Short mmCIF file of C-alpha atoms and ligand atoms in Angstrom, two decimals:
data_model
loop_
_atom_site.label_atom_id
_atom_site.label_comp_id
_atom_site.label_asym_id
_atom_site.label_seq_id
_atom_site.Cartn_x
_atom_site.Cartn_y
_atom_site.Cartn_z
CA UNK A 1 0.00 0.00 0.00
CA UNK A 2 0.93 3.30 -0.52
CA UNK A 3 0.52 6.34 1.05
CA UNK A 4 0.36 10.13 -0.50
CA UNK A 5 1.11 13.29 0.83
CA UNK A 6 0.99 16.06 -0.88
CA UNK A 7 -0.51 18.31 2.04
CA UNK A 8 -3.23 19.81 -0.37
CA UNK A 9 -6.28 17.70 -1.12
CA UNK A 10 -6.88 18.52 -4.38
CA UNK A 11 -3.32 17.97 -5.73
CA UNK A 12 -3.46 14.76 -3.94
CA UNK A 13 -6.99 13.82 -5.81
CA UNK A 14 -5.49 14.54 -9.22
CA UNK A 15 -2.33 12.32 -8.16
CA UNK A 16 -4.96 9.79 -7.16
CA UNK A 17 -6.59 10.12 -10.78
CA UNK A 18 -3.15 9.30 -11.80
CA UNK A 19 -2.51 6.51 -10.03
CA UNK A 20 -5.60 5.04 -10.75
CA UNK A 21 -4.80 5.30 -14.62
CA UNK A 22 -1.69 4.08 -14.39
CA UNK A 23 -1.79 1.14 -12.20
CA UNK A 24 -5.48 0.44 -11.27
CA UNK A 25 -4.38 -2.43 -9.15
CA UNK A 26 -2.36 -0.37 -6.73
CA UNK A 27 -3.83 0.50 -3.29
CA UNK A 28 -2.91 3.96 -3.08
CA UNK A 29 -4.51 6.05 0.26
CA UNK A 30 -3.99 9.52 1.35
CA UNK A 31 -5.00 11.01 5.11
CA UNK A 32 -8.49 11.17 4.08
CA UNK A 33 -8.76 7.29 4.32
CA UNK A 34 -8.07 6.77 7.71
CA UNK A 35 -6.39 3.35 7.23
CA UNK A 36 -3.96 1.58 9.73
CA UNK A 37 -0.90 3.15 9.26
CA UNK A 38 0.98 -0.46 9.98
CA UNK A 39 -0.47 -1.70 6.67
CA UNK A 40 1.63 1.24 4.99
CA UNK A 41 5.05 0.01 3.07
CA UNK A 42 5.49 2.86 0.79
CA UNK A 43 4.82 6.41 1.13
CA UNK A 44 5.13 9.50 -1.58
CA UNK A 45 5.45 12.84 0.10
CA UNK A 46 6.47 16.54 -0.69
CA UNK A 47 7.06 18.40 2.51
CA UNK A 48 5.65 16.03 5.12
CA UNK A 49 5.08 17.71 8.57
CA UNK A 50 8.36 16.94 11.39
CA UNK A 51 7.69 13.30 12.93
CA UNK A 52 5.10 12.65 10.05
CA UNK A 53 7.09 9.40 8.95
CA UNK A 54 6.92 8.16 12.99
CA UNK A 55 3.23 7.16 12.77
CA UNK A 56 4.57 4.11 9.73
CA UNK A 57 6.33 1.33 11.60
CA UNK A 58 6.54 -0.73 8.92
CA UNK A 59 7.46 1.87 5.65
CA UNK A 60 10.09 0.18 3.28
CA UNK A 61 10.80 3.27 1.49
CA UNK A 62 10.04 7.02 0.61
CA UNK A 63 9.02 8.16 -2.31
CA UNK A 64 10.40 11.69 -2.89
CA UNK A 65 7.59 13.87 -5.44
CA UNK A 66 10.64 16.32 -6.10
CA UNK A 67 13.92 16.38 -7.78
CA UNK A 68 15.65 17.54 -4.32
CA UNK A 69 15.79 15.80 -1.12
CA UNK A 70 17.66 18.04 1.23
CA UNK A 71 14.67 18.41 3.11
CA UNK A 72 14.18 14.70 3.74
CA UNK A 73 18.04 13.39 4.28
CA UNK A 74 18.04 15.87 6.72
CA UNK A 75 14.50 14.48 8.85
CA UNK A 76 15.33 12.48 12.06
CA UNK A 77 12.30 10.51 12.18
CA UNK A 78 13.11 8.60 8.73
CA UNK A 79 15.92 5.89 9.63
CA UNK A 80 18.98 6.35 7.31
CA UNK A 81 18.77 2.89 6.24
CA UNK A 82 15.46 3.58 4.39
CA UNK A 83 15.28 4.07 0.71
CA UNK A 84 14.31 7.50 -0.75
CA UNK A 85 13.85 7.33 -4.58
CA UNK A 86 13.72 10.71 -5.89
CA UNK A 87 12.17 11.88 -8.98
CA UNK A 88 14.24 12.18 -13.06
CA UNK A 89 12.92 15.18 -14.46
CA UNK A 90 9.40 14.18 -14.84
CA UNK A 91 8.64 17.30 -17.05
CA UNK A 92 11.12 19.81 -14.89
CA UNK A 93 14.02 19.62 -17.74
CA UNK A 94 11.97 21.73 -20.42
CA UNK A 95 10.73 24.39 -17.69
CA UNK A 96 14.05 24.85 -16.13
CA UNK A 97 15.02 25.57 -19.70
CA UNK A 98 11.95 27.81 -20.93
CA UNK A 99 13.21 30.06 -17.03
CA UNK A 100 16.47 30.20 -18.00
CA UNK A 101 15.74 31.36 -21.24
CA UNK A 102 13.76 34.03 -20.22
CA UNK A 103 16.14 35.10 -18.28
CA UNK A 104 19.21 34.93 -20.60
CA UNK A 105 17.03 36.62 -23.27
CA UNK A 106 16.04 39.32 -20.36
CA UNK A 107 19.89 40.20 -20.11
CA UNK A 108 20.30 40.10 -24.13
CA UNK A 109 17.58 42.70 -24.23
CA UNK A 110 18.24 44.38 -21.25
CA UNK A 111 15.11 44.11 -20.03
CA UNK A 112 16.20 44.34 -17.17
CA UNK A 113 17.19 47.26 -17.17
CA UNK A 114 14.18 48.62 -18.59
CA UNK A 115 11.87 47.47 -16.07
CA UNK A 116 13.91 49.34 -13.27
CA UNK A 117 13.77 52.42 -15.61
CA UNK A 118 10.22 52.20 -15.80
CA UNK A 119 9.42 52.43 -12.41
CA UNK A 120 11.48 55.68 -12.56
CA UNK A 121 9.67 57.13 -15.43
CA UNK A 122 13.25 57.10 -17.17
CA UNK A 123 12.75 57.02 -21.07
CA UNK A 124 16.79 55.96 -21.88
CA UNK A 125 17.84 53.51 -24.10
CA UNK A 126 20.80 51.46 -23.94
CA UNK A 127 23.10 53.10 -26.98
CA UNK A 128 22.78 49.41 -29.15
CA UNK A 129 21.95 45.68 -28.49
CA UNK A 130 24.23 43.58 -26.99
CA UNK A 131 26.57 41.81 -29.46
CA UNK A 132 26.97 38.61 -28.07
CA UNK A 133 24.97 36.14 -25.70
CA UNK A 134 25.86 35.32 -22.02
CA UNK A 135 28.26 32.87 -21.54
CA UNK A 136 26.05 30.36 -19.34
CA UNK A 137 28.12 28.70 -15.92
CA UNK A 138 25.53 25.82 -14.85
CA UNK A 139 26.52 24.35 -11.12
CA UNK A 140 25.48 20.69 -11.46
CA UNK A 141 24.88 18.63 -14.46
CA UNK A 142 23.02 16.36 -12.85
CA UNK A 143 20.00 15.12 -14.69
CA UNK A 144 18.35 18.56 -14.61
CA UNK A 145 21.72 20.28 -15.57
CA UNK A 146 22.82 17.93 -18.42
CA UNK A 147 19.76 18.84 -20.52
CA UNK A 148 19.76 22.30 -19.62
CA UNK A 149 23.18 22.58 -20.81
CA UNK A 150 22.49 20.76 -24.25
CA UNK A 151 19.86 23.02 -24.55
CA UNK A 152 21.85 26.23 -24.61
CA UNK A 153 24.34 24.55 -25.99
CA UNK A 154 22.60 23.54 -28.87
CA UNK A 155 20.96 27.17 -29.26
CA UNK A 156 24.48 28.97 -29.72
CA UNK A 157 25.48 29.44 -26.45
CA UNK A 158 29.15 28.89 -24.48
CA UNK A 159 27.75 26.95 -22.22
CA UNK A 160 30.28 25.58 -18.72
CA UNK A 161 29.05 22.97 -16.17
CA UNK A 162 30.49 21.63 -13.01
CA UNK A 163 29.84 18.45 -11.42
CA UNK A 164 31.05 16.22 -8.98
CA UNK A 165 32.77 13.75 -11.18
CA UNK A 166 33.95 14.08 -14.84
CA UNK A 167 31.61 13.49 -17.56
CA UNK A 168 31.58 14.11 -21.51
CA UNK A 169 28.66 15.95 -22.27
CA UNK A 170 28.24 16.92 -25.77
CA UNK A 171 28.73 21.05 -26.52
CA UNK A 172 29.31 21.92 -22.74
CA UNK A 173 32.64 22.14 -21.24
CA UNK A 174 32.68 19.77 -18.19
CA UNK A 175 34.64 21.36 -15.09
CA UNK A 176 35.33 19.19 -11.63
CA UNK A 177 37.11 19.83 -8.38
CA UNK A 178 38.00 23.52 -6.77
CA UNK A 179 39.87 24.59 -9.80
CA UNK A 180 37.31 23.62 -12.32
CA UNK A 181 34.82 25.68 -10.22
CA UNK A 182 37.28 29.02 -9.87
CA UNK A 183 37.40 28.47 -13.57
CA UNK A 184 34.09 28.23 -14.10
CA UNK A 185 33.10 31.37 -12.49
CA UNK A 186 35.54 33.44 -13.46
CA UNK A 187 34.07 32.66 -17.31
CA UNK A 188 30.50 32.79 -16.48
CA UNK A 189 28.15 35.55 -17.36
CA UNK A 190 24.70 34.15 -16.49
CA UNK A 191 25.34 31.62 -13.71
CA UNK A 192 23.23 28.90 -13.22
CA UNK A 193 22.83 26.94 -9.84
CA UNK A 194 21.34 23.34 -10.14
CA UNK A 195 23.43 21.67 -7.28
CA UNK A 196 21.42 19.35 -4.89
CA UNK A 197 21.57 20.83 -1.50
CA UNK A 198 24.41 19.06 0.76
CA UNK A 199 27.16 19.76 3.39
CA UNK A 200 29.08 20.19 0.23
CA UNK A 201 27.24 23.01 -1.76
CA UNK A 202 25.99 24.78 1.48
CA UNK A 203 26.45 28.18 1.20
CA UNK A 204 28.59 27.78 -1.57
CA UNK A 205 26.99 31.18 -3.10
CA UNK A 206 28.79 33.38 -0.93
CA UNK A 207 30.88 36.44 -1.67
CA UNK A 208 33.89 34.60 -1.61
CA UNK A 209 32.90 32.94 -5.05
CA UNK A 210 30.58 35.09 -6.52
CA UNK A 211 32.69 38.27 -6.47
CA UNK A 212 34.90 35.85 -8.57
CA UNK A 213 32.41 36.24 -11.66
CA UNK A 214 33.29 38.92 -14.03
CA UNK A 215 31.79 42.03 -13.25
CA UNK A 216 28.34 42.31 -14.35
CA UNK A 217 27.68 38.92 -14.12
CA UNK A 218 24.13 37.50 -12.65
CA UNK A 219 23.00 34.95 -10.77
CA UNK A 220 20.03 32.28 -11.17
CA UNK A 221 18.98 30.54 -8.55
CA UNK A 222 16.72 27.16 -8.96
CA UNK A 223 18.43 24.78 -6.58
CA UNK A 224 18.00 25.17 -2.91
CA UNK A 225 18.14 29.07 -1.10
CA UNK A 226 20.47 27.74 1.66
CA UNK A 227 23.14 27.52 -1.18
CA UNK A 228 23.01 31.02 -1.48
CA UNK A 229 24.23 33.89 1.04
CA UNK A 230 21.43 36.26 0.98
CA UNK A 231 23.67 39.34 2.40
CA UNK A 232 26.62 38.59 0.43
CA UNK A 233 24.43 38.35 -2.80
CA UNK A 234 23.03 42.07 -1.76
CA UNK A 235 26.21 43.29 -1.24
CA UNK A 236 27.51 42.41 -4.96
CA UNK A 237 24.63 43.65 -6.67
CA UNK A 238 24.77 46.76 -4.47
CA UNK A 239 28.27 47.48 -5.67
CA UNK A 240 27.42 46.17 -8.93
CA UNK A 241 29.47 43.38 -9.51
CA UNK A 242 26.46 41.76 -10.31
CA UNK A 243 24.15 42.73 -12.32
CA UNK A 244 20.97 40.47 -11.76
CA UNK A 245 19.49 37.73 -9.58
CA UNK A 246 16.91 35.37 -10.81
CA UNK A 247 15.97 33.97 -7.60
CA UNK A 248 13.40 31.13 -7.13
CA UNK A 249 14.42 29.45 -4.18
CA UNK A 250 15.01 31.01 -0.74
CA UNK A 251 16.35 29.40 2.85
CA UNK A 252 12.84 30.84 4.04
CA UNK A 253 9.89 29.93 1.76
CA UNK A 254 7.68 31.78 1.50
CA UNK A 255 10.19 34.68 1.51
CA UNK A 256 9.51 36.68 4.48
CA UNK A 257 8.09 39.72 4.35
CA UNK A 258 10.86 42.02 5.29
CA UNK A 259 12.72 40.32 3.46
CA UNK A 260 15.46 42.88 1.42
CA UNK A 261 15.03 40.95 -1.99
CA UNK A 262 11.77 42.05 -2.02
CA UNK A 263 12.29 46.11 -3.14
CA UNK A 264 15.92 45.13 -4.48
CA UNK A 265 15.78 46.13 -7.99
CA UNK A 266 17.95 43.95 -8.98
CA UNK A 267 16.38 41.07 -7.96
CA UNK A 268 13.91 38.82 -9.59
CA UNK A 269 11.89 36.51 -7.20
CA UNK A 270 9.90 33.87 -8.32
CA UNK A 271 7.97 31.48 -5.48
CA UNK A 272 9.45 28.35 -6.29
CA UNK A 273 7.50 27.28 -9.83
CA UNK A 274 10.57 27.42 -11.96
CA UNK A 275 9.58 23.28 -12.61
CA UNK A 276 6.76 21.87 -11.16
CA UNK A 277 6.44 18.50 -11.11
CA UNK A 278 4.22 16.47 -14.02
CA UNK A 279 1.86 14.23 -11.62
CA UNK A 280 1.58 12.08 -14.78
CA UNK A 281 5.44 11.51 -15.38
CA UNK A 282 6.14 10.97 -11.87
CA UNK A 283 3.68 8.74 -11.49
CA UNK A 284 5.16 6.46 -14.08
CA UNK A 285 8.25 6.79 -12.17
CA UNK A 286 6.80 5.63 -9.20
CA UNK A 287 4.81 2.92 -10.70
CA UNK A 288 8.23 1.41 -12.59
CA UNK A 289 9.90 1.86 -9.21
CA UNK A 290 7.53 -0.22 -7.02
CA UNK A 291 7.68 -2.98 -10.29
CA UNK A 292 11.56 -2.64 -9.83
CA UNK A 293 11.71 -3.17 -6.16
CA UNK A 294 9.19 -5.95 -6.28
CA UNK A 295 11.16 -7.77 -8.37
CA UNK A 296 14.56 -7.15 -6.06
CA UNK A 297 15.90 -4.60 -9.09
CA UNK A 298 17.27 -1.17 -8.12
CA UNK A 299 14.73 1.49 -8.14
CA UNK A 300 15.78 4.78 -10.55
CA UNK A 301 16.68 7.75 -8.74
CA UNK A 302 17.85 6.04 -5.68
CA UNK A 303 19.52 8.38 -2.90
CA UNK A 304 22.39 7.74 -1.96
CA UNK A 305 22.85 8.37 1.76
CA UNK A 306 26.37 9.39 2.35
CA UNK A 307 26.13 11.81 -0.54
CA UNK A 308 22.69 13.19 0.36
CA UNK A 309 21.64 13.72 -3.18
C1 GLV B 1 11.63 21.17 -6.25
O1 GLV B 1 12.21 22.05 -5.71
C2 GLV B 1 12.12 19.83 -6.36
O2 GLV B 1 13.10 19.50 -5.68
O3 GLV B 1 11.52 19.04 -7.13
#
């Protein structure tokens, strides 16, 4: 049996529908059933509720409905031993990609610019269009990152990535290790961060790298908000080192209030919807999985612990 939480009844109905479609023979229950939580092996969550995972003593693995699972490596009521399968894409490639292309096409127009002018009633345009096209720095070429990368790539664009481990990727320079990162940045225009959120890429967005970018550089943010360092990121585009930040994630979501990216006008915030996932194609991820582990194969997208990604 499986359990969903999505913590909003209708998205959970509409993953229900899905289910249902998919794999009518699969008992799939959500809070609304009120079913004894012993008969539960599986469960699929996004954001579960602290010591939501105590009330399954018998759970045999976690089904992640996200690409990241920072947020659920880092729970202590889920025993490390448990699998967590996280999701492949499932539809988040091509939106990462249409984001990022609005906002490379934002700096190529300076449209940037433009809006800030705007809201100062200041008719002045830029003296000519910019020549050439950002050269794109994308942290993690994970599944998310590789296509993204192949993407610009393929559109005419110098496009960077750093990972982990070394990897050919076809039209993107592959960097690893510190000095493939310094190099990275210092070549970047429009930088790109798609790193899973670990000990490892904590607060890796501080001013310490950044200001390593060539002036007039910007910033995207669609991994996690506790990679970035919201004060050091101010201070850059203050002094403009930077020019932009695309920023979708945040360490506090929803943003708070009084929150200085809010009025800085040189910030873009968007509330987390750079991808969202496709209930349909996660779903079918899920469904393989369970087929996979029933027959003692490894499930895709399989966490692995030590790593946290
Ligand atoms: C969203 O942030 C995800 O991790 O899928």
């Amino acid at each position: 049996m499986l359990y969903l939480h999505f913590g909003d009844e209708r998205e959970e109905g509409y993953w229900l529908k899905c289910f249902k479609q998919q794999a009518p023979g699969l008992q799939v229950v959500t809070a609304k059933d009120k079913l004894a939580p012993e008969a539960v092996k599986w469960v699929g969550v996004w954001n579960p509720k602290p010591n939501f995972f105590k009330a399954f003593p018998n759970l045999q693995g976690v089904f992640a409905l996200s690409a990241g699972v920072d947020a659920l490596v880092a729970r202590d009521d889920l025993p490390s031993s448990l699998p967590i399968m996280r999701l492949l894409d499932a539809g988040m490639a091509q939106q990462m990609i249409d984001y990022l292309l609005w906002v490379a096409l934002t700096l190529q127009g300076d449209f940037d610019l433009y809006l800030q002018r705007q809201k100062q009633k200041n008719w002045q345009p830029e003296l000519s269009k910019n020549p050439t096209k950002p050269r794109v720095g994308i942290l993690g070429l994970g599944t998310l990152g590789i296509k993204v990368a192949q993407k610009f790539s393929q559109l005419g664009y110098s496009v960077s990535g750093w990972k982990r481990t070394a990897a050919f990727v076809e039209g993107v320079e592959v960097l690893v290790g510190d000095e493939g990162f310094v190099n990275l940045l210092k070549k970047t225009d429009l930088l790109v961060n798609l790193l899973p959120n670990t000990a490892a890429t904590n607060k890796i967005l501080n001013k310490a790298n950044l200001e390593k970018l060539p002036q007039g550089a910007s910033l995207v943010n669609i991994g996690r908000g506790q990679q970035l360092v919201d004060k050091d990121l101010i201070s850059l585009l203050d002094t403009q080192h930077l020019r932009l930040a695309v920023l979708d994630v945040f360490s506090t979501e929803p943003l708070p209030e009084n929150h200085p990216f809010w009025a800085h006008s040189q910030v873009i915030i968007t509330p987390h919807i750079a991808a969202y996932t496709l209930p349909e194609l996660a779903v079918e991820q899920v469904v393989n999985n369970l087929k996979r582990l029933a027959k003692g194969e490894k499930p895709t997208g399989l966490v692995d612990s030590t790593l946290g990604y």
